[in-house]
PDB file of C-alpha atoms and ligand atoms in Angstrom:
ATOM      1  CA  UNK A   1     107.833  98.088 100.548  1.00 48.00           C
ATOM      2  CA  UNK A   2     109.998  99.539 103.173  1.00 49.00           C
ATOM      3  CA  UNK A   3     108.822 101.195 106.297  1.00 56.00           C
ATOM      4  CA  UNK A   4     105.640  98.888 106.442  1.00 81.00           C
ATOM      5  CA  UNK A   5     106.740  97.822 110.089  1.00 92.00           C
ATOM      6  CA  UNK A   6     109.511  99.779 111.463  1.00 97.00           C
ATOM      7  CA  UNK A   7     109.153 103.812 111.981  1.00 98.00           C
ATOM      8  CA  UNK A   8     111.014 106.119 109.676  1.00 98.00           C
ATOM      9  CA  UNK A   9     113.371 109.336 109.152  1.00 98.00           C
ATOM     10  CA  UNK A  10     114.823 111.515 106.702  1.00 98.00           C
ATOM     11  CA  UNK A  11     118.044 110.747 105.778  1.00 98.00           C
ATOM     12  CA  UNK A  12     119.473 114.056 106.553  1.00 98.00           C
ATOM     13  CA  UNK A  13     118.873 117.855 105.746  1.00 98.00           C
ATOM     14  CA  UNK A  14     116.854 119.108 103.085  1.00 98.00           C
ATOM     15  CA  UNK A  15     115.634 122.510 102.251  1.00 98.00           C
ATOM     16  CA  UNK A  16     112.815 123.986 100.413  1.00 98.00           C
ATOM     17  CA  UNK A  17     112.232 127.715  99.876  1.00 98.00           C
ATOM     18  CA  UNK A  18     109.096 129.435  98.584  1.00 97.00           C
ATOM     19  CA  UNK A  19     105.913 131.879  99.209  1.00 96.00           C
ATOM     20  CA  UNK A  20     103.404 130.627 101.404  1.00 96.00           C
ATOM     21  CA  UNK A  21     100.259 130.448  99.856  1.00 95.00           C
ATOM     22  CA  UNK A  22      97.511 132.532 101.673  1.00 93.00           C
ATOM     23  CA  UNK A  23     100.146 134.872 103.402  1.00 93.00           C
ATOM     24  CA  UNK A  24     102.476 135.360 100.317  1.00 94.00           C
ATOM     25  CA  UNK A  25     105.292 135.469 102.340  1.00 96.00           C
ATOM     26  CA  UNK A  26     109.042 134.211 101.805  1.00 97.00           C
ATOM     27  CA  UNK A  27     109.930 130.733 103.805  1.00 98.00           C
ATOM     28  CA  UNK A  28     112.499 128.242 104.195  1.00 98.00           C
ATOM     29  CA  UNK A  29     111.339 125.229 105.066  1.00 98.00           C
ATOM     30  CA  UNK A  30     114.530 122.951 106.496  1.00 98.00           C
ATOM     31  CA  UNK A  31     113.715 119.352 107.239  1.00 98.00           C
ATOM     32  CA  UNK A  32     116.274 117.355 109.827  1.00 98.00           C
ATOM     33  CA  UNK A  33     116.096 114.171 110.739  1.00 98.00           C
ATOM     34  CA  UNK A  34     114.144 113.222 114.811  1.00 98.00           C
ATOM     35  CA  UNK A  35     114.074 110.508 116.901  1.00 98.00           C
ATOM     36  CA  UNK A  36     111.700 107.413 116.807  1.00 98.00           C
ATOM     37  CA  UNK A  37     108.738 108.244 118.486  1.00 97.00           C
ATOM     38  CA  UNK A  38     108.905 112.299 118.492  1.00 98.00           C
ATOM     39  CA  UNK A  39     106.528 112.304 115.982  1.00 98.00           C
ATOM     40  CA  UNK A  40     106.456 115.421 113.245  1.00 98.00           C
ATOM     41  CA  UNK A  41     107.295 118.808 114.437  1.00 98.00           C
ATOM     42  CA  UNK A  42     107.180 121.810 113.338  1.00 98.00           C
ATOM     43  CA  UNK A  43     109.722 125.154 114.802  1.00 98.00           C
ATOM     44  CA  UNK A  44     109.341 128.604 114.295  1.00 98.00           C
ATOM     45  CA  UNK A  45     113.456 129.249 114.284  1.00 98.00           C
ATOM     46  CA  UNK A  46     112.560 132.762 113.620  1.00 98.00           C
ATOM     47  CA  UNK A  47     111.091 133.561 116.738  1.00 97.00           C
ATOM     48  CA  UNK A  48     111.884 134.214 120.114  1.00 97.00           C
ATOM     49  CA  UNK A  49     112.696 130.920 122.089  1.00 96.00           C
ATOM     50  CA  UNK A  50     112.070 128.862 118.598  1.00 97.00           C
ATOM     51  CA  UNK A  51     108.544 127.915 119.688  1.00 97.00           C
ATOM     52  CA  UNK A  52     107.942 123.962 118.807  1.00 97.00           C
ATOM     53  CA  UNK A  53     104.412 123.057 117.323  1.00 97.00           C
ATOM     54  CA  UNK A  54     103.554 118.908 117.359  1.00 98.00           C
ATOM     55  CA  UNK A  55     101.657 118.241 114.313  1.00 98.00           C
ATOM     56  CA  UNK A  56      98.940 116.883 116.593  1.00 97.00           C
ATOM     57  CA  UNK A  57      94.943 117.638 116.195  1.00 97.00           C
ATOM     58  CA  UNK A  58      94.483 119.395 119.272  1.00 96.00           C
ATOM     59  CA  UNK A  59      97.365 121.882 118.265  1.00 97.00           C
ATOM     60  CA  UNK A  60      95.021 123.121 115.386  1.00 97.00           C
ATOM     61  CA  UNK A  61      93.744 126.027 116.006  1.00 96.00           C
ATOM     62  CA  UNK A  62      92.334 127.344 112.396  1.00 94.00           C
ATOM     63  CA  UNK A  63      91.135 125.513 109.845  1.00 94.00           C
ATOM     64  CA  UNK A  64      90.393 127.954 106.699  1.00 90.00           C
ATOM     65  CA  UNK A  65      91.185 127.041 103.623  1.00 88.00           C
ATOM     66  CA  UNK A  66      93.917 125.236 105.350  1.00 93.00           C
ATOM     67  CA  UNK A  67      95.363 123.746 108.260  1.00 96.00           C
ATOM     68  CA  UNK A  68      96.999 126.003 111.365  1.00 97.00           C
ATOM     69  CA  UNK A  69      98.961 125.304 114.177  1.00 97.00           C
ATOM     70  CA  UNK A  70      99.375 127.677 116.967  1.00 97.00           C
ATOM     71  CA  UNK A  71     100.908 128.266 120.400  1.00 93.00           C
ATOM     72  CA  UNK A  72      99.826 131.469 122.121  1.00 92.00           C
ATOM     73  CA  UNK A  73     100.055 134.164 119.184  1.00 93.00           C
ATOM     74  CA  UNK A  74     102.324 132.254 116.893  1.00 95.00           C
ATOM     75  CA  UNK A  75     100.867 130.359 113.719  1.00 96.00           C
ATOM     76  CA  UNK A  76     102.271 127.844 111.480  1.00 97.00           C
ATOM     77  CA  UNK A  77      99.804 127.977 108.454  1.00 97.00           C
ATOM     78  CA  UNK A  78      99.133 125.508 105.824  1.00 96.00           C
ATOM     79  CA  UNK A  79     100.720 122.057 107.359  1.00 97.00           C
ATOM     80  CA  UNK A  80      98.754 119.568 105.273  1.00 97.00           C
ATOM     81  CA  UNK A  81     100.841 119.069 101.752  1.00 98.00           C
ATOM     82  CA  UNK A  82     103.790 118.438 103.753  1.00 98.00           C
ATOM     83  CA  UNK A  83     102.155 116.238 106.017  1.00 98.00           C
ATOM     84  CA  UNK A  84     100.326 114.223 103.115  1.00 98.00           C
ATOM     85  CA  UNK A  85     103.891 113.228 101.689  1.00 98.00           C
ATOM     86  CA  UNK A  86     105.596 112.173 104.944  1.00 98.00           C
ATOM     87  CA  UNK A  87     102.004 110.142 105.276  1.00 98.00           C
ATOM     88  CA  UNK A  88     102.526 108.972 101.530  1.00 97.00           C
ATOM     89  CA  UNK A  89     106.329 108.142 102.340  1.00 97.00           C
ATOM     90  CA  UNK A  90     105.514 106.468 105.533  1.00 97.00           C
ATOM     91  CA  UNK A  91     107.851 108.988 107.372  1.00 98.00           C
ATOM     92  CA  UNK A  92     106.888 108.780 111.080  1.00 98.00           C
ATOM     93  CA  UNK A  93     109.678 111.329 112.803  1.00 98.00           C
ATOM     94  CA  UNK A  94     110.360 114.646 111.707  1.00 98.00           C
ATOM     95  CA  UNK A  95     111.392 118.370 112.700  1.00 98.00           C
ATOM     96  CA  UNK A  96     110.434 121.035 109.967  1.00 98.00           C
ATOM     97  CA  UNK A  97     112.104 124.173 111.080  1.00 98.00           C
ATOM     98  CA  UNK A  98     110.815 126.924 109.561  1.00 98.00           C
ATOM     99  CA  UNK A  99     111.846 131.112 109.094  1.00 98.00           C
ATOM    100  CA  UNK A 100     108.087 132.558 108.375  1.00 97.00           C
ATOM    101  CA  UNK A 101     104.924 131.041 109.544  1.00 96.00           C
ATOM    102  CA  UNK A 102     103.559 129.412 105.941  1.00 97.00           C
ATOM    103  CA  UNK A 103     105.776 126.938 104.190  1.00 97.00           C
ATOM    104  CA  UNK A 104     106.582 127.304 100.646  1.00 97.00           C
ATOM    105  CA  UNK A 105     102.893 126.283  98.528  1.00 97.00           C
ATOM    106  CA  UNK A 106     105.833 125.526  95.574  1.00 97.00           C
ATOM    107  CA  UNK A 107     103.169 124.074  92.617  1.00 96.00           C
ATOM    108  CA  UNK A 108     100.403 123.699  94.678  1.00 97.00           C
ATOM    109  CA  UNK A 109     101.326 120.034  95.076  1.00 98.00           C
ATOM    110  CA  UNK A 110     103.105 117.616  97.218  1.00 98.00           C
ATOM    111  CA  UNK A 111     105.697 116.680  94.512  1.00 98.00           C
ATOM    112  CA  UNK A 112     108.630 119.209  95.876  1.00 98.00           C
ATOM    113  CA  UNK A 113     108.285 117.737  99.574  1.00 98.00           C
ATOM    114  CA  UNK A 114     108.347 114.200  98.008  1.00 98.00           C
ATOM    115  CA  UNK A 115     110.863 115.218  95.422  1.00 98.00           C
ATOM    116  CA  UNK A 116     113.567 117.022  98.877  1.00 98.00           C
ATOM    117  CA  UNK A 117     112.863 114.114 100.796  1.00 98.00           C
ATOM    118  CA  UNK A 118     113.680 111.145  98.177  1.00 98.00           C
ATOM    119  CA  UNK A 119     116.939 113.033  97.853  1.00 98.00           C
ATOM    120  CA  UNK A 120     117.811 113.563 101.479  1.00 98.00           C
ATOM    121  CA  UNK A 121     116.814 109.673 101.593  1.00 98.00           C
ATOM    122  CA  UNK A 122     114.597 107.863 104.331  1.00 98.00           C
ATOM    123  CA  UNK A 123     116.214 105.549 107.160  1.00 98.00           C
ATOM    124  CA  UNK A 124     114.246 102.672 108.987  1.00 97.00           C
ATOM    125  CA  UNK A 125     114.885 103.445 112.856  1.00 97.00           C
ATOM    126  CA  UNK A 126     114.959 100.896 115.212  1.00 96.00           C
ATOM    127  CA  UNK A 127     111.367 101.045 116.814  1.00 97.00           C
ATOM    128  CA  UNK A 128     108.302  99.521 115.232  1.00 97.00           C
ATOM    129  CA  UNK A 129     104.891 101.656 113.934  1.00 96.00           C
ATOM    130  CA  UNK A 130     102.187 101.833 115.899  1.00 94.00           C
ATOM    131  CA  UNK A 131      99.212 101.650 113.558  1.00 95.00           C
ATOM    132  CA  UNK A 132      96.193 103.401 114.700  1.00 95.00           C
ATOM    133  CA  UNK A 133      93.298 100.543 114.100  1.00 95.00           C
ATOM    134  CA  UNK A 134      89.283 100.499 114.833  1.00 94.00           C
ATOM    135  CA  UNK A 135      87.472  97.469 115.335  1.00 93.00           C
ATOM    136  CA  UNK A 136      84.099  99.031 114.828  1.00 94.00           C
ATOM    137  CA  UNK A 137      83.046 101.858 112.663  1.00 95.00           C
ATOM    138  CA  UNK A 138      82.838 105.606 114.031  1.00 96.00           C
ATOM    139  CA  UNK A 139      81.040 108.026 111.665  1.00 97.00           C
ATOM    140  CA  UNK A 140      81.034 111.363 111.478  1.00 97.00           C
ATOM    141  CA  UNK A 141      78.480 113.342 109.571  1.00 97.00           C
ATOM    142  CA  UNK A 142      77.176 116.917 109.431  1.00 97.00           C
ATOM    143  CA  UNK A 143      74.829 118.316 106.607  1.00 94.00           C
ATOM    144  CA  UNK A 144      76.406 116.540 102.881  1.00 94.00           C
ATOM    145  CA  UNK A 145      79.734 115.930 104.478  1.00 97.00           C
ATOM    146  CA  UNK A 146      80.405 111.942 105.967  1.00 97.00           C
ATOM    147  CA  UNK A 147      83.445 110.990 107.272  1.00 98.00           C
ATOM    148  CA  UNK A 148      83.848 107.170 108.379  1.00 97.00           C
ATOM    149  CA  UNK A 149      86.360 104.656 109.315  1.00 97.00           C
ATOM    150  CA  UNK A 150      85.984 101.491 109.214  1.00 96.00           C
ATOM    151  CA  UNK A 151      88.279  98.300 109.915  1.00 96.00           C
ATOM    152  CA  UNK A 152      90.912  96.953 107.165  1.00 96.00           C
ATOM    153  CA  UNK A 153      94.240  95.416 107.252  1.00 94.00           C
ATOM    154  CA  UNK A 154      95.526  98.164 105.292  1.00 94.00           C
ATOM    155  CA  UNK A 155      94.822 102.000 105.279  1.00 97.00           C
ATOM    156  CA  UNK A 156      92.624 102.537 102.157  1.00 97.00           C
ATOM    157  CA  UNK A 157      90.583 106.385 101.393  1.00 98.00           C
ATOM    158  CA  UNK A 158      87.356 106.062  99.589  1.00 98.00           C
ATOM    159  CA  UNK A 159      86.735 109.751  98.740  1.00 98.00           C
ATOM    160  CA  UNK A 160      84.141 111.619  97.106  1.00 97.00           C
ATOM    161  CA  UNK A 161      83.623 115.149  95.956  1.00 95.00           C
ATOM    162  CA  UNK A 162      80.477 116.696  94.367  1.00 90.00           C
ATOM    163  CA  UNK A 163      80.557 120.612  93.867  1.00 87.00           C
ATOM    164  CA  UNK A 164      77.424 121.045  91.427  1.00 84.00           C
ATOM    165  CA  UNK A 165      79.956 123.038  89.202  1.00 87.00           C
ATOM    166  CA  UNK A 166      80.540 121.761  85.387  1.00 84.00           C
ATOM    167  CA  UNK A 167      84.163 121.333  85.321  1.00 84.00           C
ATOM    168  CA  UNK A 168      84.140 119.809  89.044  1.00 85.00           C
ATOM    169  CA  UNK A 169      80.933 116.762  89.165  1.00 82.00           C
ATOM    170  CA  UNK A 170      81.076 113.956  91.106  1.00 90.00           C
ATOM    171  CA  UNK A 171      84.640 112.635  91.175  1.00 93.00           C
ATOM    172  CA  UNK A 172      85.470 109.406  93.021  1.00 96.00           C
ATOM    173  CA  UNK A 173      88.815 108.016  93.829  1.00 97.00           C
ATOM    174  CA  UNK A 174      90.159 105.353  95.902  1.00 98.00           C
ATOM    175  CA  UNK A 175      93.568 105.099  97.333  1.00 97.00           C
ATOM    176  CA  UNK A 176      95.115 101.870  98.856  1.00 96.00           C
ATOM    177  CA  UNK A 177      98.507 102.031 100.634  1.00 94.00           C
ATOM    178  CA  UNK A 178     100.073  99.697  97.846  1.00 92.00           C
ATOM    179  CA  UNK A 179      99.167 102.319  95.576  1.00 94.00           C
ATOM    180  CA  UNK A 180     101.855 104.504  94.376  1.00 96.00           C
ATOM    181  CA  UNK A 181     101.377 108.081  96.222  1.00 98.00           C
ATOM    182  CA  UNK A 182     104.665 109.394  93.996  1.00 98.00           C
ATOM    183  CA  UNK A 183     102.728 109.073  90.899  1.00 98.00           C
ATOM    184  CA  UNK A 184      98.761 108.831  91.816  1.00 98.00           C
ATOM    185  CA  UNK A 185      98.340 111.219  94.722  1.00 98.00           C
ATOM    186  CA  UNK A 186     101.444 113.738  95.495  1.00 98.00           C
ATOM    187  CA  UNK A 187     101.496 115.587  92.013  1.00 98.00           C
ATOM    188  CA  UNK A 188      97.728 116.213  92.403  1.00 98.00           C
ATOM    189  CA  UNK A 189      97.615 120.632  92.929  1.00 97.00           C
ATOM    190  CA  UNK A 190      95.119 122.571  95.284  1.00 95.00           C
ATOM    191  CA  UNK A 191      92.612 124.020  93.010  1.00 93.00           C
ATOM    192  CA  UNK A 192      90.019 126.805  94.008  1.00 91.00           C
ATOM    193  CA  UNK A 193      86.812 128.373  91.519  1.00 92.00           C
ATOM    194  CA  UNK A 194      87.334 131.733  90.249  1.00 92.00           C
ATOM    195  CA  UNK A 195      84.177 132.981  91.775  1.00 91.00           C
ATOM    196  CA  UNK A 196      85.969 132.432  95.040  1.00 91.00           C
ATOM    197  CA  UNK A 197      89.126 134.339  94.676  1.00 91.00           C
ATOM    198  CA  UNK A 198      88.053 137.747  95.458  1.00 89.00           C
ATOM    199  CA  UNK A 199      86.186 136.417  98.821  1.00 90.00           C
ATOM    200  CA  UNK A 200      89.511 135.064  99.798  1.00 91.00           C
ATOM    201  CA  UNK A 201      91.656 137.925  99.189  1.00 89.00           C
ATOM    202  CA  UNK A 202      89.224 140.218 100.774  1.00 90.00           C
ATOM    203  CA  UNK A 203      89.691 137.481 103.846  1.00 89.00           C
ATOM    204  CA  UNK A 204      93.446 138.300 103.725  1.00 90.00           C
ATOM    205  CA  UNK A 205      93.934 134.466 101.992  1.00 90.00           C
ATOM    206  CA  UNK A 206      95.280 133.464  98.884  1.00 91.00           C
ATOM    207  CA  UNK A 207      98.355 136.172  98.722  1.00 92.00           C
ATOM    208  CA  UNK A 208     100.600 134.123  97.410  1.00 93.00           C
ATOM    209  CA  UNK A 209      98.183 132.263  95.323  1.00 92.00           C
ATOM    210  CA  UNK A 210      98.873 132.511  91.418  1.00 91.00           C
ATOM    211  CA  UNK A 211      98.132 130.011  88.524  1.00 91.00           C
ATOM    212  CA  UNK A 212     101.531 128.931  89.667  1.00 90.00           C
ATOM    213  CA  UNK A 213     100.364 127.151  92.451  1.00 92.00           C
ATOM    214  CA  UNK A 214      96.919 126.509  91.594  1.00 94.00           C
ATOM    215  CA  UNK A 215      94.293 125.409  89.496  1.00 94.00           C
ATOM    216  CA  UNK A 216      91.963 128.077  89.203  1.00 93.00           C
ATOM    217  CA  UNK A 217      88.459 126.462  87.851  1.00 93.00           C
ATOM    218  CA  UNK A 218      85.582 128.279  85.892  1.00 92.00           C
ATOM    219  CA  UNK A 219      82.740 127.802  84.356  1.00 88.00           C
ATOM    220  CA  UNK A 220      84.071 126.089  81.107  1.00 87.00           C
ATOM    221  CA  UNK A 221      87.754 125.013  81.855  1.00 88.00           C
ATOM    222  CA  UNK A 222      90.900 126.368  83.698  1.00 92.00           C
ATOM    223  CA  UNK A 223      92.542 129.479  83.634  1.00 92.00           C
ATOM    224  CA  UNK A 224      96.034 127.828  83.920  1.00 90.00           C
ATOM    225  CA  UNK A 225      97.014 127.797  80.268  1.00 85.00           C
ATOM    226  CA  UNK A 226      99.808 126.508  78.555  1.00 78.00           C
ATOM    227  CA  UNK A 227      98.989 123.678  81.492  1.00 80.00           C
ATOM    228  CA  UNK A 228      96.313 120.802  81.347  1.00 85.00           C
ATOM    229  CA  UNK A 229      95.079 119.002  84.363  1.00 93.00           C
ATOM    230  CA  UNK A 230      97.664 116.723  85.000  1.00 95.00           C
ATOM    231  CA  UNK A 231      94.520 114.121  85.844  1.00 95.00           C
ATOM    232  CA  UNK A 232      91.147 114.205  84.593  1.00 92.00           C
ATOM    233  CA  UNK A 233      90.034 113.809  88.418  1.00 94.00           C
ATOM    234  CA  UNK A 234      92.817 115.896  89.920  1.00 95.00           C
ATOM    235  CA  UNK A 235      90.487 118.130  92.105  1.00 95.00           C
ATOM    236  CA  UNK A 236      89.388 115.069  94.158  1.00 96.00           C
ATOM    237  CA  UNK A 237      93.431 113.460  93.771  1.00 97.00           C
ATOM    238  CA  UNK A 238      94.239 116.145  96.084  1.00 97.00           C
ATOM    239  CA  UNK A 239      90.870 116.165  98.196  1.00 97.00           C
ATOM    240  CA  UNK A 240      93.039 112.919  98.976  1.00 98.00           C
ATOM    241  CA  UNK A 241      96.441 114.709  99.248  1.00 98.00           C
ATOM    242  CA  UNK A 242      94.793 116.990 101.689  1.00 97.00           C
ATOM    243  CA  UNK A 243      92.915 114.122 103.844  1.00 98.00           C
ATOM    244  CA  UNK A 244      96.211 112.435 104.162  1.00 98.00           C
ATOM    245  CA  UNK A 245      97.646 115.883 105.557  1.00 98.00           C
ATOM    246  CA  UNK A 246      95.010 116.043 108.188  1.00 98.00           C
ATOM    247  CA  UNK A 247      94.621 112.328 109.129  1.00 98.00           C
ATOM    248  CA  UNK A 248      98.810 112.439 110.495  1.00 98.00           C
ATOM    249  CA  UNK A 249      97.693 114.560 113.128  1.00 98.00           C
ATOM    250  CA  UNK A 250      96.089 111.681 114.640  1.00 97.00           C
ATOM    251  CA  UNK A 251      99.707 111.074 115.390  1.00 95.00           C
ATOM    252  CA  UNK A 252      99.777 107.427 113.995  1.00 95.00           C
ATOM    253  CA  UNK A 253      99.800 105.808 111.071  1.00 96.00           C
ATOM    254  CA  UNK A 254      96.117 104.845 110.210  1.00 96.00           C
ATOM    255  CA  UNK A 255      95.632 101.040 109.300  1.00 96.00           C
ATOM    256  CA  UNK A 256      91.633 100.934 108.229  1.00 97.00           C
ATOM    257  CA  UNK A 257      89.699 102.508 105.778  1.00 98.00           C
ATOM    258  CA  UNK A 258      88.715 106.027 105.610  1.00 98.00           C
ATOM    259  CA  UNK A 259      85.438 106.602 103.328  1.00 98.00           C
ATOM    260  CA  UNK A 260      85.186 110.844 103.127  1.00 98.00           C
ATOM    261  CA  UNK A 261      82.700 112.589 101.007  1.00 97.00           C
ATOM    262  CA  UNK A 262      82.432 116.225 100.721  1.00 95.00           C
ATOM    263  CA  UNK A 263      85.586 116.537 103.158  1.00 94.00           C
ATOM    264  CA  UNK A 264      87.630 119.623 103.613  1.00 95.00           C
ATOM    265  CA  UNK A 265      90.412 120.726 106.293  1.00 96.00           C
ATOM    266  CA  UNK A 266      87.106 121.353 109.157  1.00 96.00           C
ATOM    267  CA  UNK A 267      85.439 118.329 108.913  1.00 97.00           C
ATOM    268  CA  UNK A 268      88.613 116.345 108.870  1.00 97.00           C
ATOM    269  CA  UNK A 269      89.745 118.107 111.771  1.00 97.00           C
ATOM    270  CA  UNK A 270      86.208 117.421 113.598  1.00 97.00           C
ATOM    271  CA  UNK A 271      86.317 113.798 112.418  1.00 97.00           C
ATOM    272  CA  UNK A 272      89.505 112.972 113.998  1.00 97.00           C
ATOM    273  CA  UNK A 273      88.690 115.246 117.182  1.00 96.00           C
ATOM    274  CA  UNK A 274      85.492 112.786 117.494  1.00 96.00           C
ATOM    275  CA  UNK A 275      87.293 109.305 116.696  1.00 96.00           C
ATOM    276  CA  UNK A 276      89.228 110.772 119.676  1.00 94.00           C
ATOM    277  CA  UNK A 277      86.933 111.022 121.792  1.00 92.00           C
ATOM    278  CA  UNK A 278      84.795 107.805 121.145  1.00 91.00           C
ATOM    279  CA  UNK A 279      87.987 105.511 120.917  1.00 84.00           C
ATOM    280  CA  UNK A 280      89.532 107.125 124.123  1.00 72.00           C
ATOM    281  CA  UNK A 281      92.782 108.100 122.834  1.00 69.00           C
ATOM    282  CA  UNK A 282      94.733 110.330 125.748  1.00 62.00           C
ATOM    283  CA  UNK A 283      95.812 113.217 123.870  1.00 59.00           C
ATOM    284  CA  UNK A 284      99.415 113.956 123.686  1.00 53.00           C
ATOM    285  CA  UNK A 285     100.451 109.991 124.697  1.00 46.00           C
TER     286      UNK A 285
HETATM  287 ZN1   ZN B   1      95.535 121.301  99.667  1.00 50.95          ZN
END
């Protein structure tokens, strides 16, 4: 498997237009090709100055129902589907420049990053990884939720999800690196429970959701028809897609084991905030 040791880049330019999914708004979404060691960033081209946003944990600054960057007044919303395929791909170095502040929620999934990337290609650059590691567990916990790592020679995600709901029980799933991500994790969509949706619009969220881009659960199946699940676990695939998201803005790739249940986008972002702290990591090195 390539990029196991040395960093990687996309081969050139590719381009992805959409709606974004909580602000509904129009985006295109151009990734280019960066330098070994800049790490993923993304650039608001559309405003004033083309303000540059690290994909780094203490640049988050909101964490509902998503992921959000920000610098000053300026937002980039929803970062974690494309930064769960670059962490499936093993892409290191990237610039995602971007014309709105939400990048395109295309199905819901990570399959249209994977699918603009594989064709734009992905280059080995000349500097090796540098593979995030712990030699003793750190824990986080708070209420149902645990999040631990814990040492392995590869990066591994035990996760578990348990919503008391019918259609969504206890779901297991564990990913290993060797796994494929194409085919197990990326196509996995976001998924929310009808009971939820008018909470979330009222919140100003979800405006460009639709059962385009999501599964919407209720009591006895989904509303998407003409569309099964495309796994019968896919609610906790992409509690995995979305894990993957958050754990690049650690800022390298992880090599141990991750063992998450009852995570979502604020614990994830606490979890890594503490590792942080206990293992000493400078932030922005
Ligand atoms: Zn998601």
């Amino acid at each position: 498997m390539s990029g196991e040791t040395q960093q990687q880049t996309i081969g050139g330019p590719a381009v992805i237009k959409g709606v974004g999914l909580h602000t509904g708004r129009k985006c295109r979404a151009t990734f280019l090709p960066a330098q070994p060691n800049a790490g993923i960033t993304f650039v608001r081209v559309d405003l004033p100055g083309k303000p540059a946003f690290e994909a780094r944990v203490e640049n988050v600054v909101d964490v509902v129902r998503g992921t959000t960057l920000g610098m000053g007044e300026a937002r980039v919303y929803t970062i974690e589907h494309i930064l769960s395929a670059l962490n499936g791909l093993g892409i290191d170095n990237m610039t995602i420049e971007m014309d709105d502040n939400e990048p395109p929620v295309l199905d819901g999934s990570a399959k249209g990053f994977i699918d603009a990337i594989r064709s734009a290609g992905i280059v080995e650059q000349d500097s090796p990884k540098h593979f995030f590691t712990v030699s003793t567990p750190v824990e986080y916990s708070s209420h149902q939720t645990v999040i631990r790592i814990e040492p392995s020679d590869q990066f591994e995600i035990e996760c578990t999800v348990d919503y008391n709901h019918p259609m969504v029980s206890n779901q297991t799933l564990v990913y290993r690196r060797d796994q494929d991500y194409e085919k197990e994790i990326a196509p996995a969509r976001t998924f929310c429970f009808d009971y939820e949706i008018e909470a979330l619009r009222k919140n100003g969220l979800a405006k460009g959701g639709s059962l385009d881009n999501a599964i919407v659960v209720g009591p006895e199946g989904i509303y998407n028809q003409g569309e099964a699940l495309r796994f019968p676990d896919e609610f906790v695939r992409h509690k995995v897609l979305d894990l993957m998201g958050d754990l690049m803005l650690l800022g390298s790739p992880i090599r141990a084991k991750i063992i998450a249940k009852r995570c979502g986008h604020g614990h994830n972002i606490k979890f890594l905030k503490q590792l942080i702290q206990e293992k000493k990591i400078p932030l922005n090195a």
